[in-house]
Amino acid sequence: MELVILQTSDIHGHVLPIQYGTNERADLGIAKIATMLKQEEEKSEHVLKIDNGDLIQGSPLLTYYMKYERNHKNPMIAILNHLKYDGAVVGNHEFNYGRVALEEAVAQSDFPWLCANILEKEKETPFLGTPYIIKEINGVKVAVLGVTTHYIPNWEEPAHIEKLVFADALKVTEKWVTYIREHEKPHLLVVSYHGGFERDLETGEATETLTGENQAYEMCQHIKGIDVLLTGHQHRSLAGEVNGVTIVQPSFFGQEVGKVVVKFEKEEEGYSILKKESMTLSTKEIIEDEEIVELIHYYEEGTQKWLDERIGTAKESMKIDDVFQARIKEHPLIEFINKVQMYASGAQISCTALFNDSVKGFDKEITMRDIVSNYIYPNTLKVIRITGADMKAALERSASYFALDENGELTVSKDFSYPKPQAYNYDMWEGIQYKVDVSKKVGERIVFLEKDGAQIDEEAFYEIVTNAYRAGGGGDYEMFKNKDVVRDITVAMTDLIAEYITTFSPINVSVNHNWKVVASEKLE
């Protein structure tokens, strides 16, 4: 008997094969995946379909749905129902619109949501109530356990995860794997973990700070009884085996499907595993499924109309031609975003990031499409009180984004490019003046740091505004953790940007070059 496990992960609300910023065609989206799933089901008699999390957030389609169409079924849930998924795992971004929005999605689902390590605080019972499922497939007993990175409280708005406990994913996985093996006695035990690998799969060397955000390598090494480990969260394309555990991770935005083929051998007392193999399947050459296109037509039509709304104008263009250069020398878009944050919060110091390399900036005519394409997360803001020493430490963390290549030219450091790009963790500041010298060693690169002509006092306190993810220490900004919150701005940044543009249109465009990054201070 042969079983095929098909896994999706980190779809982030992407359905159609388009980039919403331009509406140009792109090789992504669950509409393409739907075609591939149907093809695989035609080839294989026994198929198990699992989504590994980060499903209901991350695209303008979902932003529009959450703002205007909550009285209708969540389009991502409608799609998974249509495709008859067997189960889904809660991802960290599932909480971005609040617990109520997540519970609405779960209530609309025809499939169970697996969630072993997120617990109700008072009852200590699994949130959503289903740690694992058992599937009987042609006499083969398959168990699928769902767990989620427990690092969510470091990123998420406290109000969104109120009365929930995020237990250590590694420890909970070990507990449930032992329980399932003893009590259910499955022929195959699958763990679907919304988390990734913290170490190199071959050498075991750490590839990131070992915070516990990702524990997949540790799971493979130290938990006995896992046959297959489905992973995600890191947006990587992985397939293979780690310490006898078959692993897979299918990229992001619907660019790939993870496939695991398990062959069983019939024995007197049941079945044993004869062979396991994993791979990722690209959707690049796949045509989108018309049934899915029709299924979300109503939502897509509304999304496109909303995106084309004219918000206001700018006196000059804020287009970005070279996103890397915009991280070396201040660009008008960065100054603008920081000014919006300062205006909305009242803080005199602000920091923000260019979240990815697809950011294009604004032209003189600004639509909602421009805003959600440039500011892709549903962030809110916090004003926190930090010391001058904290500020310098945060700037040093950002400065580690850079490295020098063999020709002495600026490039992105390995820490920020592997195992996945992390441009969203490189911040640029307004309200202070500073210089980064990349020729100096990490931790000693901030060679100039002032505010209003006076050197920053490391013992003095300063109020800064940043997004809630960063304010909680997200992105290894440990110096921001547990700081006093002076103000909470609970309106989403996309709305704050739109409001600012509407209020001050035509907006002034400026750049004061209050910071710079150099390959060597001596060569300036």
Tab-separated table of N, CA and C in Angstrom, residues 325-377:
chain	number	residue	atom	x	y	z
A	325	GLN	N	20.117	49.844	-2.237
A	325	GLN	CA	20.636	51.198	-2.058
A	325	GLN	C	19.790	51.995	-1.072
A	326	ALA	N	18.490	51.715	-1.050
A	326	ALA	CA	17.595	52.403	-0.113
A	326	ALA	C	17.868	52.008	1.331
A	327	ARG	N	18.588	50.902	1.522
A	327	ARG	CA	18.968	50.490	2.881
A	327	ARG	C	20.347	51.015	3.275
A	328	ILE	N	21.057	51.568	2.308
A	328	ILE	CA	22.388	52.112	2.562
A	328	ILE	C	22.329	53.633	2.751
A	329	LYS	N	21.486	54.251	1.964
A	329	LYS	CA	21.347	55.705	1.992
A	329	LYS	C	19.872	56.038	2.065
A	330	GLU	N	19.494	56.849	3.024
A	330	GLU	CA	18.070	57.066	3.312
A	330	GLU	C	17.286	57.459	2.068
A	331	HIS	N	16.123	56.805	1.918
A	331	HIS	CA	15.220	57.046	0.802
A	331	HIS	C	13.998	57.817	1.314
A	332	PRO	N	13.380	58.645	0.479
A	332	PRO	CA	12.190	59.392	0.919
A	332	PRO	C	11.072	58.514	1.480
A	333	LEU	N	10.910	57.279	0.966
A	333	LEU	CA	9.850	56.414	1.487
A	333	LEU	C	10.098	56.063	2.948
A	334	ILE	N	11.342	55.786	3.304
A	334	ILE	CA	11.665	55.446	4.693
A	334	ILE	C	11.406	56.634	5.610
A	335	GLU	N	11.833	57.803	5.180
A	335	GLU	CA	11.575	58.991	5.995
A	335	GLU	C	10.068	59.224	6.140
A	336	PHE	N	9.337	58.980	5.069
A	336	PHE	CA	7.881	59.165	5.115
A	336	PHE	C	7.229	58.205	6.111
A	337	ILE	N	7.572	56.914	6.039
A	337	ILE	CA	6.968	55.937	6.958
A	337	ILE	C	7.293	56.298	8.400
A	338	ASN	N	8.533	56.677	8.653
A	338	ASN	CA	8.900	57.074	10.015
A	338	ASN	C	8.138	58.312	10.469
A	339	LYS	N	7.928	59.244	9.548
A	339	LYS	CA	7.165	60.444	9.906
A	339	LYS	C	5.716	60.102	10.238
A	340	VAL	N	5.128	59.166	9.509
A	340	VAL	CA	3.766	58.725	9.825
A	340	VAL	C	3.724	58.138	11.231
A	341	GLN	N	4.714	57.310	11.546
A	341	GLN	CA	4.757	56.686	12.873
A	341	GLN	C	4.914	57.752	13.968
A	342	MET	N	5.745	58.744	13.722
A	342	MET	CA	5.956	59.806	14.707
A	342	MET	C	4.701	60.667	14.863
A	343	TYR	N	4.038	60.957	13.755
A	343	TYR	CA	2.810	61.754	13.788
A	343	TYR	C	1.713	61.022	14.553
A	344	ALA	N	1.568	59.715	14.276
A	344	ALA	CA	0.491	58.938	14.910
A	344	ALA	C	0.735	58.706	16.394
A	345	SER	N	2.001	58.707	16.793
A	345	SER	CA	2.339	58.328	18.171
A	345	SER	C	2.759	59.484	19.061
A	346	GLY	N	3.211	60.570	18.452
A	346	GLY	CA	3.734	61.680	19.235
A	346	GLY	C	5.180	61.499	19.654
A	347	ALA	N	5.799	60.381	19.269
A	347	ALA	CA	7.192	60.133	19.632
A	347	ALA	C	8.119	60.931	18.712
A	348	GLN	N	9.298	61.287	19.229
A	348	GLN	CA	10.261	62.058	18.453
A	348	GLN	C	11.289	61.182	17.744
A	349	ILE	N	11.312	59.898	18.074
A	349	ILE	CA	12.265	58.963	17.464
A	349	ILE	C	11.483	57.756	16.946
A	350	SER	N	11.825	57.308	15.735
A	350	SER	CA	11.075	56.217	15.108
A	350	SER	C	12.025	55.323	14.330
A	351	CYS	N	11.645	54.050	14.166
A	351	CYS	CA	12.394	53.154	13.278
A	351	CYS	C	11.427	52.263	12.514
A	352	THR	N	11.830	51.939	11.289
A	352	THR	CA	11.020	51.084	10.434
A	352	THR	C	11.936	50.335	9.475
A	353	ALA	N	11.356	49.434	8.683
A	353	ALA	CA	12.132	48.604	7.760
A	353	ALA	C	11.486	48.576	6.383
A	354	LEU	N	12.274	48.245	5.365
A	354	LEU	CA	11.730	47.835	4.067
A	354	LEU	C	11.585	46.326	4.159
A	355	PHE	N	10.365	45.832	4.152
A	355	PHE	CA	10.113	44.459	4.584
A	355	PHE	C	10.659	43.387	3.640
A	356	ASN	N	10.693	43.686	2.360
A	356	ASN	CA	11.261	42.723	1.417
A	356	ASN	C	11.795	43.449	0.200
A	357	ASP	N	12.353	42.705	-0.742
A	357	ASP	CA	12.976	43.328	-1.910
A	357	ASP	C	11.986	43.646	-3.022
A	358	SER	N	10.688	43.384	-2.783
A	358	SER	CA	9.658	43.693	-3.774
A	358	SER	C	9.065	45.082	-3.592
A	359	VAL	N	9.466	45.775	-2.533
A	359	VAL	CA	8.930	47.099	-2.246
A	359	VAL	C	9.319	48.069	-3.366
A	360	LYS	N	8.328	48.765	-3.901
A	360	LYS	CA	8.555	49.663	-5.038
A	360	LYS	C	8.399	51.141	-4.699
A	361	GLY	N	7.818	51.449	-3.529
A	361	GLY	CA	7.603	52.840	-3.162
A	361	GLY	C	6.337	53.427	-3.770
A	362	PHE	N	6.150	54.747	-3.622
A	362	PHE	CA	4.957	55.447	-4.097
A	362	PHE	C	5.301	56.372	-5.262
A	363	ASP	N	4.373	56.478	-6.201
A	363	ASP	CA	4.457	57.515	-7.225
A	363	ASP	C	3.683	58.735	-6.710
A	364	LYS	N	3.507	59.727	-7.551
A	364	LYS	CA	2.803	60.935	-7.108
A	364	LYS	C	1.332	60.648	-6.815
A	365	GLU	N	0.725	59.779	-7.627
A	365	GLU	CA	-0.657	59.361	-7.364
A	365	GLU	C	-0.608	58.112	-6.490
A	366	ILE	N	-1.261	58.144	-5.335
A	366	ILE	CA	-1.155	57.045	-4.368
A	366	ILE	C	-2.514	56.382	-4.176
A	367	THR	N	-2.548	55.073	-4.385
A	367	THR	CA	-3.762	54.284	-4.172
A	367	THR	C	-3.574	53.357	-2.978
A	368	MET	N	-4.650	52.717	-2.595
A	368	MET	CA	-4.569	51.732	-1.522
A	368	MET	C	-3.659	50.582	-1.936
A	369	ARG	N	-3.612	50.271	-3.231
A	369	ARG	CA	-2.734	49.218	-3.736
A	369	ARG	C	-1.270	49.533	-3.396
A	370	ASP	N	-0.902	50.789	-3.544
A	370	ASP	CA	0.461	51.199	-3.221
A	370	ASP	C	0.761	50.976	-1.739
A	371	ILE	N	-0.192	51.332	-0.906
A	371	ILE	CA	0.034	51.247	0.537
A	371	ILE	C	0.203	49.797	0.991
A	372	VAL	N	-0.727	48.922	0.599
A	372	VAL	CA	-0.650	47.541	1.086
A	372	VAL	C	0.463	46.749	0.409
A	373	SER	N	0.941	47.223	-0.742
A	373	SER	CA	2.054	46.556	-1.411
A	373	SER	C	3.389	46.934	-0.786
A	374	ASN	N	3.458	48.130	-0.222
A	374	ASN	CA	4.691	48.582	0.399
A	374	ASN	C	4.745	48.270	1.890
A	375	TYR	N	3.602	48.296	2.535
A	375	TYR	CA	3.534	47.951	3.959
A	375	TYR	C	2.682	46.688	4.082
A	376	ILE	N	3.340	45.529	4.095
A	376	ILE	CA	2.652	44.258	3.855
A	376	ILE	C	2.141	43.570	5.115
A	377	TYR	N	2.470	44.104	6.300
A	377	TYR	CA	2.041	43.445	7.540
A	377	TYR	C	0.950	44.249	8.249
